Structure formats: C-alpha cells, structure tokens
GROMACS .gro file of C-alpha atoms in nm:
model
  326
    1UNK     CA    1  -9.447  -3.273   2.015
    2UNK     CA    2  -9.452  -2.989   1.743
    3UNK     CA    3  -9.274  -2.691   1.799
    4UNK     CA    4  -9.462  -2.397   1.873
    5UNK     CA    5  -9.569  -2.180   1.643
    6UNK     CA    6  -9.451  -1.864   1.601
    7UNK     CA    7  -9.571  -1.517   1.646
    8UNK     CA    8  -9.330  -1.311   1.475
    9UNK     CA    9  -9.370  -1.308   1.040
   10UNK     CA   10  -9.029  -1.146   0.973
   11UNK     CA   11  -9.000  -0.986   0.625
   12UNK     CA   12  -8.825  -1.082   0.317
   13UNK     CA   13  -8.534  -0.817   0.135
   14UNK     CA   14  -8.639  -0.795  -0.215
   15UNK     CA   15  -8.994  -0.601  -0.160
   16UNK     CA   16  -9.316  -0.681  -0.072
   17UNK     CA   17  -9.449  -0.912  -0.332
   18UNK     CA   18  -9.093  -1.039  -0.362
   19UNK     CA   19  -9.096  -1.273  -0.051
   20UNK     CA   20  -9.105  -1.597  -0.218
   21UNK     CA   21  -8.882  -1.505  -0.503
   22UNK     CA   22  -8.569  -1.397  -0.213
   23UNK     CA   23  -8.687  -1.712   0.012
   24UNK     CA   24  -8.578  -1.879  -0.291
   25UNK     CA   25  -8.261  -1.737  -0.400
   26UNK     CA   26  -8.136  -1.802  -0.025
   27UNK     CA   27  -8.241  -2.173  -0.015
   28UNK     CA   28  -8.048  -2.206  -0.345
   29UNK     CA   29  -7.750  -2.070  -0.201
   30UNK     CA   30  -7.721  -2.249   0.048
   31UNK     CA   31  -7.805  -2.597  -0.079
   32UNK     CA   32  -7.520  -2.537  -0.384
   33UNK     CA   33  -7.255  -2.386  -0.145
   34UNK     CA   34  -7.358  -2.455   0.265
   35UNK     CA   35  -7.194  -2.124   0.332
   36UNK     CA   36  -7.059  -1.916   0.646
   37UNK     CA   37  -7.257  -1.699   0.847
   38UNK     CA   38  -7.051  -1.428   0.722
   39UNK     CA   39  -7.061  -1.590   0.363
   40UNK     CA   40  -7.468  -1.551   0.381
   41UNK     CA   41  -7.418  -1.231   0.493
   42UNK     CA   42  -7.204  -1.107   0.228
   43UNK     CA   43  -7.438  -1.316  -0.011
   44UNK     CA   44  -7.718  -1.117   0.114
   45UNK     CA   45  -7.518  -0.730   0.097
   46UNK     CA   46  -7.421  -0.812  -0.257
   47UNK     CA   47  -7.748  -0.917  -0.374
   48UNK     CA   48  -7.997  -0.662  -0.223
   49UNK     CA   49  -7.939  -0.272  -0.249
   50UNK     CA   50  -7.907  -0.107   0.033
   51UNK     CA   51  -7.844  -0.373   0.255
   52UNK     CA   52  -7.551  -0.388   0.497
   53UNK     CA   53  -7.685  -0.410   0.869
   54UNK     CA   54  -7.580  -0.743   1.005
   55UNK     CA   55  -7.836  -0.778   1.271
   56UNK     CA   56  -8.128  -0.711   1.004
   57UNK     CA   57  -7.956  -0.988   0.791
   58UNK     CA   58  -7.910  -1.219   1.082
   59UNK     CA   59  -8.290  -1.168   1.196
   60UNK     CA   60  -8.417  -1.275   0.863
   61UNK     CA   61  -8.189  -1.589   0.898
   62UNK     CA   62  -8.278  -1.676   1.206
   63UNK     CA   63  -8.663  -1.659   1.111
   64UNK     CA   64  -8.606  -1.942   0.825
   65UNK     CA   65  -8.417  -2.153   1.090
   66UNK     CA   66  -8.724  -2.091   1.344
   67UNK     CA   67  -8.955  -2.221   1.087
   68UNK     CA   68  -8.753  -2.530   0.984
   69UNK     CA   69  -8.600  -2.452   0.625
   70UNK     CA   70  -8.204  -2.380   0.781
   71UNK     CA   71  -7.992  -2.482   1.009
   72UNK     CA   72  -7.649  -2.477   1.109
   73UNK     CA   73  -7.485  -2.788   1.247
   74UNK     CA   74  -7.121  -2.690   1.269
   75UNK     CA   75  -6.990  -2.411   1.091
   76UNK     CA   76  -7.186  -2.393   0.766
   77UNK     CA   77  -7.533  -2.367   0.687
   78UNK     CA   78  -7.738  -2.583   0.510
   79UNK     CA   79  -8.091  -2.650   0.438
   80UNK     CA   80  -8.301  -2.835   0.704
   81UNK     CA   81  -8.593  -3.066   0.684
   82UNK     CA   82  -8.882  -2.823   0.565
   83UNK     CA   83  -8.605  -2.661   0.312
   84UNK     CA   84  -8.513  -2.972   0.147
   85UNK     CA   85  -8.898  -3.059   0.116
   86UNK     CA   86  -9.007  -2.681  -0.074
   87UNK     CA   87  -8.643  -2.705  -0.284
   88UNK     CA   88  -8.743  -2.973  -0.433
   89UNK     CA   89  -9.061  -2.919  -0.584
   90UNK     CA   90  -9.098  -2.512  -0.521
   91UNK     CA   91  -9.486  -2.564  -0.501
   92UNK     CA   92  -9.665  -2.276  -0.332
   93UNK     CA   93  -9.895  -2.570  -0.196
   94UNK     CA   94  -9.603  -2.683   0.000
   95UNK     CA   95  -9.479  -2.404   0.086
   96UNK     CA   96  -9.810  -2.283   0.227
   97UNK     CA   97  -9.839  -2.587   0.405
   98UNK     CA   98  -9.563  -2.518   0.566
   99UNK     CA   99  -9.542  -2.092   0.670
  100UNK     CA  100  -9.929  -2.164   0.789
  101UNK     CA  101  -9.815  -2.525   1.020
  102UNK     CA  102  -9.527  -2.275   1.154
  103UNK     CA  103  -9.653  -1.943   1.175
  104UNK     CA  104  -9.952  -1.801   1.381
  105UNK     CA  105 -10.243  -1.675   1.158
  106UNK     CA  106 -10.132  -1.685   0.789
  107UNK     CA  107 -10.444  -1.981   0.770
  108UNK     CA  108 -10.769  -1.754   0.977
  109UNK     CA  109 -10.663  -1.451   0.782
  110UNK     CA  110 -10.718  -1.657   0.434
  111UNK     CA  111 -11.059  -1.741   0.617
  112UNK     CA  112 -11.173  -1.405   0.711
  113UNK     CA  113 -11.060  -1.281   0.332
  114UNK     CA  114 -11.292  -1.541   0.252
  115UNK     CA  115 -11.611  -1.322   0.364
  116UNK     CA  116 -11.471  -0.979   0.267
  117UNK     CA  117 -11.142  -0.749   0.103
  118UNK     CA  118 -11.007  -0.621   0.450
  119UNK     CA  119 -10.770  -0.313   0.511
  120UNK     CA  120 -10.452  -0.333   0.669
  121UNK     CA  121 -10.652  -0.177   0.997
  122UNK     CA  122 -10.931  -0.469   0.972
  123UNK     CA  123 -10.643  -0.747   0.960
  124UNK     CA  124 -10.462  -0.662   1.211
  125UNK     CA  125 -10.803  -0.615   1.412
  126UNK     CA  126 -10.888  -0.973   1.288
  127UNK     CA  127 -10.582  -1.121   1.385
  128UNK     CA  128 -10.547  -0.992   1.746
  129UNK     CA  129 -10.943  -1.135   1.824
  130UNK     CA  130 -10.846  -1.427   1.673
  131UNK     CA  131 -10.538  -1.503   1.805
  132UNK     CA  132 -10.473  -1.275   2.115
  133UNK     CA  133 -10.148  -1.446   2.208
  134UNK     CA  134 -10.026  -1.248   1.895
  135UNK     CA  135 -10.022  -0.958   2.178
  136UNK     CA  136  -9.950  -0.675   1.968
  137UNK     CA  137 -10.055  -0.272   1.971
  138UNK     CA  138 -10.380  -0.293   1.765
  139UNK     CA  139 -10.252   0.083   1.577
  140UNK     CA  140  -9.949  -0.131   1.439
  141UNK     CA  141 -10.005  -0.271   1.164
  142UNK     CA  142  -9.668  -0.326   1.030
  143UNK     CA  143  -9.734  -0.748   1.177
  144UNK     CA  144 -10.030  -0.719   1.005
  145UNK     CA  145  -9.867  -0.658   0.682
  146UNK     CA  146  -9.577  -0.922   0.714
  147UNK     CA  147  -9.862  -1.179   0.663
  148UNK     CA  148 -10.023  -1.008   0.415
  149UNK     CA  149  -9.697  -0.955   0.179
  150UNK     CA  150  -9.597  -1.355   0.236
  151UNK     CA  151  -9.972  -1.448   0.148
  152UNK     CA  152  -9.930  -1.167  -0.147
  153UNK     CA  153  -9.609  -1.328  -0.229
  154UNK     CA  154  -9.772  -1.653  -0.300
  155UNK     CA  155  -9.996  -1.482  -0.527
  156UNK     CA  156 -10.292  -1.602  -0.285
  157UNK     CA  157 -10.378  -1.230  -0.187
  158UNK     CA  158 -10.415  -0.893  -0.402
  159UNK     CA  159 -10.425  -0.543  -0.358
  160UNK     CA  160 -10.673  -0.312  -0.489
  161UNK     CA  161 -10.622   0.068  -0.336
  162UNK     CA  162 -10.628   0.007   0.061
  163UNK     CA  163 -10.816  -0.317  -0.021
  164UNK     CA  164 -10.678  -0.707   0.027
  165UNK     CA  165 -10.889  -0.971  -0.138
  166UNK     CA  166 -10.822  -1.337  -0.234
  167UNK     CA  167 -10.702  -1.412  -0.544
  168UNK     CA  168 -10.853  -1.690  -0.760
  169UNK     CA  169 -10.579  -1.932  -0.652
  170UNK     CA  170 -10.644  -1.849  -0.263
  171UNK     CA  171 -10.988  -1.880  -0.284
  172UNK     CA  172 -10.896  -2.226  -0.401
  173UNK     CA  173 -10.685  -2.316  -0.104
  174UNK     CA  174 -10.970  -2.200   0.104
  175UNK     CA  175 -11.205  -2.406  -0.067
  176UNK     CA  176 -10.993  -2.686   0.039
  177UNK     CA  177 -10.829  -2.573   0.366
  178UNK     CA  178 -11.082  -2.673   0.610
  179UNK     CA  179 -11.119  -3.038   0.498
  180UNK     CA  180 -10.712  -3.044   0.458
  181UNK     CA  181 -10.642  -2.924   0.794
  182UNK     CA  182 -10.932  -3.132   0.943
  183UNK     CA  183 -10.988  -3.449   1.111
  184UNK     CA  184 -11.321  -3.691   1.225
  185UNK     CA  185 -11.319  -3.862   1.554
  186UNK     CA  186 -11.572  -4.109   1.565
  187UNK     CA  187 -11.569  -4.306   1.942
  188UNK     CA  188 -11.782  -4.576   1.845
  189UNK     CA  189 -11.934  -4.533   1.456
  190UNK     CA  190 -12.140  -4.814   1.548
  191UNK     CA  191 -12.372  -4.679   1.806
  192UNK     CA  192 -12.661  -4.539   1.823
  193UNK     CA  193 -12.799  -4.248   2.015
  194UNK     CA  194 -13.168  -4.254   2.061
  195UNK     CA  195 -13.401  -3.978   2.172
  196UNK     CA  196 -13.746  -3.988   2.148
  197UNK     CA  197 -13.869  -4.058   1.753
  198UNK     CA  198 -13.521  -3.914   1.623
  199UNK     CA  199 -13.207  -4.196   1.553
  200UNK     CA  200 -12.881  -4.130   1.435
  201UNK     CA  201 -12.571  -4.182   1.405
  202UNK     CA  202 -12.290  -3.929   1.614
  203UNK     CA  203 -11.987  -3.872   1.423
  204UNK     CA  204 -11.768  -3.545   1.578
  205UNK     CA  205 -11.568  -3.385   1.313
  206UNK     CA  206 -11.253  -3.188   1.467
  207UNK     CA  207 -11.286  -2.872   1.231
  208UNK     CA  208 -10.975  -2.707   1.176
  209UNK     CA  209 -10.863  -2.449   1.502
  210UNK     CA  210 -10.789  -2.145   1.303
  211UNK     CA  211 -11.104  -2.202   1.064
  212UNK     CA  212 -11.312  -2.247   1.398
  213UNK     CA  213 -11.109  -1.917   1.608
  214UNK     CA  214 -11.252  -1.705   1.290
  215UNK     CA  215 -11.617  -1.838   1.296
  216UNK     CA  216 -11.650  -1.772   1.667
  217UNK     CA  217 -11.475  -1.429   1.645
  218UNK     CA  218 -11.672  -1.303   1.384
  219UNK     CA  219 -11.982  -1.400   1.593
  220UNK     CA  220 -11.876  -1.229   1.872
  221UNK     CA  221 -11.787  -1.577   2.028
  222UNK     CA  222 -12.152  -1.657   2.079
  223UNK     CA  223 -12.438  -1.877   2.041
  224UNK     CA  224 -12.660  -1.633   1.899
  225UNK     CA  225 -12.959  -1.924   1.974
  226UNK     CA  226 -12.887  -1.993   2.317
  227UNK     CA  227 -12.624  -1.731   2.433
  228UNK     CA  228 -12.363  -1.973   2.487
  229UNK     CA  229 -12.006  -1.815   2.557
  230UNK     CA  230 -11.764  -2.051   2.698
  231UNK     CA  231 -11.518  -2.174   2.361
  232UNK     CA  232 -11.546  -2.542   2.526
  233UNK     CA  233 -11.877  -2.540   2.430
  234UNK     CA  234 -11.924  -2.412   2.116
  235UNK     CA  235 -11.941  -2.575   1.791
  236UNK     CA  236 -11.894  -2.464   1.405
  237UNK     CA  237 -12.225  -2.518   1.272
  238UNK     CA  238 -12.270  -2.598   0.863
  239UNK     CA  239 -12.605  -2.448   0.743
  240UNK     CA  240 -12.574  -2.646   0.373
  241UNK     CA  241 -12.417  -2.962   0.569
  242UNK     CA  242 -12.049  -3.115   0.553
  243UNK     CA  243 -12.102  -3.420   0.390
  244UNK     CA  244 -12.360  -3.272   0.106
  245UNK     CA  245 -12.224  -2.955   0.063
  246UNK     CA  246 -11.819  -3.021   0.020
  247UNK     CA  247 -11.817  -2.691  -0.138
  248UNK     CA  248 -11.931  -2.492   0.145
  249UNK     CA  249 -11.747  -2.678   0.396
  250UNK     CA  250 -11.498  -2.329   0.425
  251UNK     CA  251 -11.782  -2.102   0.354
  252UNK     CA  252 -11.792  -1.829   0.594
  253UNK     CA  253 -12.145  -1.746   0.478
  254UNK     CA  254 -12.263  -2.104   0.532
  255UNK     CA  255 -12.120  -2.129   0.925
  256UNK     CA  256 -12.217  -1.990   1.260
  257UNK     CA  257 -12.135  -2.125   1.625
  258UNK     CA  258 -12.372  -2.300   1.799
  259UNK     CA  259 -12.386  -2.477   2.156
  260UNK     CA  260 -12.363  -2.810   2.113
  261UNK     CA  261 -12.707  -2.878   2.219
  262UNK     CA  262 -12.812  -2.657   1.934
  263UNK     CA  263 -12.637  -2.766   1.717
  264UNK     CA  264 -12.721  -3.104   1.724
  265UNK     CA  265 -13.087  -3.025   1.775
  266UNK     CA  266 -13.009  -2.845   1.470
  267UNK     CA  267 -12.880  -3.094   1.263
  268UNK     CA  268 -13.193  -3.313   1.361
  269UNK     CA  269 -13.410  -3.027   1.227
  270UNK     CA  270 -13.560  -2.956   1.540
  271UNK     CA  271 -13.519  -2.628   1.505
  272UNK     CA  272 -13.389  -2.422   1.190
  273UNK     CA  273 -13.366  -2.016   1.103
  274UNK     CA  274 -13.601  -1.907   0.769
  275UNK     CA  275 -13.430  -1.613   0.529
  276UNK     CA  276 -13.489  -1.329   0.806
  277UNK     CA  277 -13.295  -1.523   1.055
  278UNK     CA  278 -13.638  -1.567   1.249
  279UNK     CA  279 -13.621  -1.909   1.455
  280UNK     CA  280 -13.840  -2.140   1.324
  281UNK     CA  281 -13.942  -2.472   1.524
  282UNK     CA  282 -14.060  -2.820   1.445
  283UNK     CA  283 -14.431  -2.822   1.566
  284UNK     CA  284 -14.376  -3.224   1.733
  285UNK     CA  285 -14.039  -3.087   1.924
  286UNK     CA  286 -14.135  -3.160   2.291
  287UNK     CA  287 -13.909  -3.094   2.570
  288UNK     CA  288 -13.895  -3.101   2.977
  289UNK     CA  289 -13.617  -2.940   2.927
  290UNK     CA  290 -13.591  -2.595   3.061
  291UNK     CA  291 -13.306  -2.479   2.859
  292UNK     CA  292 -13.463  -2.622   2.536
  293UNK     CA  293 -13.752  -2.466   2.626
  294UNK     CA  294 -13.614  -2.112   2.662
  295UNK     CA  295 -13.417  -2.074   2.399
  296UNK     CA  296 -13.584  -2.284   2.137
  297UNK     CA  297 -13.978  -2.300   2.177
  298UNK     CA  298 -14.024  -1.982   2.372
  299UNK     CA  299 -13.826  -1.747   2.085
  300UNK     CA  300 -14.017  -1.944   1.787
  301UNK     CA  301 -14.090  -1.654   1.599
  302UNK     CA  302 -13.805  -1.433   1.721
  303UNK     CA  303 -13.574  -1.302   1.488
  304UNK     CA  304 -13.169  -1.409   1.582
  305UNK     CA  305 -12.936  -1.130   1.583
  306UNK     CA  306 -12.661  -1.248   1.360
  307UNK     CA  307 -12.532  -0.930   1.237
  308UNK     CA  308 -12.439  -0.849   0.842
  309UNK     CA  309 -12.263  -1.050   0.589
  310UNK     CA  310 -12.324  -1.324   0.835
  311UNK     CA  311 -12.557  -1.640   0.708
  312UNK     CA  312 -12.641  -1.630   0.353
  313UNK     CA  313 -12.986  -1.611   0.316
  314UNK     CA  314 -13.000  -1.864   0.018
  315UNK     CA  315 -12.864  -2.073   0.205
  316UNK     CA  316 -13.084  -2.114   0.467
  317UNK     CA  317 -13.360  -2.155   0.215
  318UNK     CA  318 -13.185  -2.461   0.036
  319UNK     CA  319 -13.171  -2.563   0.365
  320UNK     CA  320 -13.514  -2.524   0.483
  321UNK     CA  321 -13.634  -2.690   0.132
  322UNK     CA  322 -13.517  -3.064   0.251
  323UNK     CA  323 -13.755  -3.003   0.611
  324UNK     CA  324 -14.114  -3.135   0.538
  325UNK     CA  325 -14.216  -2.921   0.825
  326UNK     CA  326 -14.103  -2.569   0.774
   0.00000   0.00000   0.00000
C-alpha cells in the first residue's frame, strides 16, 4: 500500500521561486558526501543567509524524507528511492510526478488554474472544498502559498499582481494530466448492453480523483440535470467526448458531473444541452421511468443552471452538430 499523502507543503530556504533550485543543491549534497544531521545543518546555515534555527532546518529535512527523496539509515543521510530517481535526470516531469503522487493538492490546483488566474484567497478556498481533509483556517493562506511557490518553482505557475495563472509549460502538463493519471476498467469489453433501439458498448474510464474532486466542486457537487448529490454517484461528464476529443479530455470548460443515469443517457444522445444550457430532448426517447421522466422529458425546454465560466458554449454546439435530431 502507498503511503499516505501528505497535507503539509513545507517551504524551501532560498525564496519563493527558488524551491527547486535549493531542493537541488541539498540532494547534491548529500548524494556526493551522505552527511551528519549536524553536517546538513551546518550545510544549510552556511549556504542560506539568515538561517540558523535548527528546528526550521530539521522541519524542511524531515519534509523531503516524508516525501521519499532522504533518508537516514544509520548515521548519515543519503538519498532515498524518489531522490535517486529526480538526481538523475532533474526533469521537472519527474519531479512533478512525484511532489503531486506525495503531496495533497499540487495536481486539482493545476486543474482549477486551468479555468481561471486565482488569488491566493481563491486557492486556498479551492483547496479546502476540494480536499477538506487539508483542515485548515480558510483566512490562512500561507498553505495556500507553499503549493503555489513549488508549482511556481517548476515554472508551471506565474504571477501577475495578486493573480496566479498557468504558464505555457503547465498548461501542457494539464493537457496531459488527466489521461496520465487515469485508468479504463472495462469488466467484460465484449458485452453488450441493450436497451430499447440503442446498442453499445460500456467501457468505465476511472478519471483521475483530483481532476474529478475539482469538477464536482466547482459544480457545487451536483447533477445540475437531475440534482444528484451523493459523490458515489456522480460521474465526470465530457461534452466534446474522450476518445474524439483527446485535447479536451482536461478541459474544465468541456466537463460537468452528471448522475450516472445521465450521463450515460447522455452519451447515447438522449438528451443533450443547446448554447443557453436549455435541455434539449430526443423526440423518440420513451421512458416508464419516473425519474427519467422528471428530470429529462418534463424540463425539455428548461434552461440548466450551470453557473459562469462553466460549459463552453462552442462546445456544446460542436457537440450538438453530430445529433441528427437536435
């Protein structure tokens, strides 16, 4: 079993954007010389100004042990698994890899930079909705920007005034992220499942936890079709699908949680949402059921309250331009 994750980003000596640059430096360090704990702490008060408190040292050591790139297995510390793996090739791909697989958050905050620049304020707001085990005051945002100087740090993030965006390079990892962190289960790719005049064939992608924690949050964790609240039953919906659309496939603007119900009666195009977010239906959908019946046929016409920057209108129109019946 993986080790759990952890909640704490501690902060790097050196300066904000400096983070990967003193990460570094230490695993450097250690791998030429395996020093002492109080050779890495004298290391660390002759290299940084104004740096003498041992506990503050020690903390920051400790953190790179918690997420796998020290460790000390007598007297002398050396570099662990996750420290040999970044050493050797220093890629910020790697190194991503690794701070998001160990850390709580650094992944949904690249999503939700993905719709919008965010303030310190916002983040912090985003990450406590998202991840509420993170249990911190919602005024501090000094946790907030730990994540956002290691994400700066990696040149994925920039700052314009009180303003965080993505840069170029993380809206690249974003593009990428969902499909990376993703996997398909398929429990038997040979059936069929039957209903009426519509066939297919099921497949259940497992989209990637913190991608699918930011969808639902920023939809209030709700089926805005069917009203849908428990997280078991929710799915991330693709407007421009997964398979034809690759592109979109981390697109907040192209996502939206759906029952799964809905969202497999909207995959079949029983249903679909026109440019105004008004449900639209598919005149030969018939139904006994009363659910389907309530929150499909009866709202035809209705327009979904979805909020702003929420669906990309475009979208649902290249969408809507592969149904013969809309």
């Amino acid at each position: 079993m993986p080790p759990d994750r952890l909640r704490s980003i501690v902060p790097m000596f050196g300066g904000g954007s400096q983070y990967v640059e003193t990460l570094n430096a230490i695993l450097a360090v250690v791998d030429n010389h395996q020093p002492t704990t109080e050779e890495l702490v004298g290391w660390h008060r002759g290299t940084f100004q104004n740096v003498s408190s041992r506990e503050s040292i020690m903390r920051r050591v400790r953190y790179l042990e918690n997420v796998g790139f020290l460790h000390k297995p007598d007297e002398n510390w050396q570099l662990d698994t996750l420290g040999e793996e970044y050493l050797n090739d220093q890629d910020t791909a790697t190194l991503l890899r690794i701070m998001c697989d160990r850390n709580v958050g650094l992944r949904s905050l690249l999503y939700a930079l993905s719709a919008a620049p965010m303030t310190l304020a916002k983040i912090s707001t985003q990450q406590l909705n998202t991840h509420p085990e993170l249990d911190w005051s919602p005024e501090q945002t000094d946790m907030a920007k730990q994540r956002v100087n290691w994400l700066r740090s990696m040149s994925l993030i920039e700052q314009t005034g009180d303003q965080y965006t993505l840069t170029g390079e993380g809206r690249q990892f974003v593009a990428d992220a969902v499909e990376q962190w993703a996997g398909t289960y398929d429990p038997d790719p040979e059936a069929d499942y039957q209903g009426g005049t519509y066939e297919t064939t099921t497949q259940a992608r497992v989209v990637d936890l913190e991608f699918r924690a930011t969808v639902l949050t920023r939809h209030d964790h709700e089926c805005p079709i069917s009203g849908v609240d428990h997280p078991g039953l929710l799915d991330v919906a693709h407007v421009l699908s997964w398979s034809d659309y690759p592109e979109h496939r981390a697109d907040m603007a192209n996502v939206l949680p759906l029952s799964k119900t809905h969202h497999a009666a909207f995959d079949r195009n029983l249903f679909t949402l026109d440019e105004e977010y008004r449900l639209r239906v598919n005149p030969e959908f018939e139904t006994d059921s009363q659910l389907l019946q309530q929150t499909i046929i009866e709202q035809a016409g209705e327009q979904m309250q979805l909020g702003e920057e929420s669906i990309d209108p475009e979208y649902l129109t290249q969408h809507n331009s592969n149904i013969v019946w809309v």
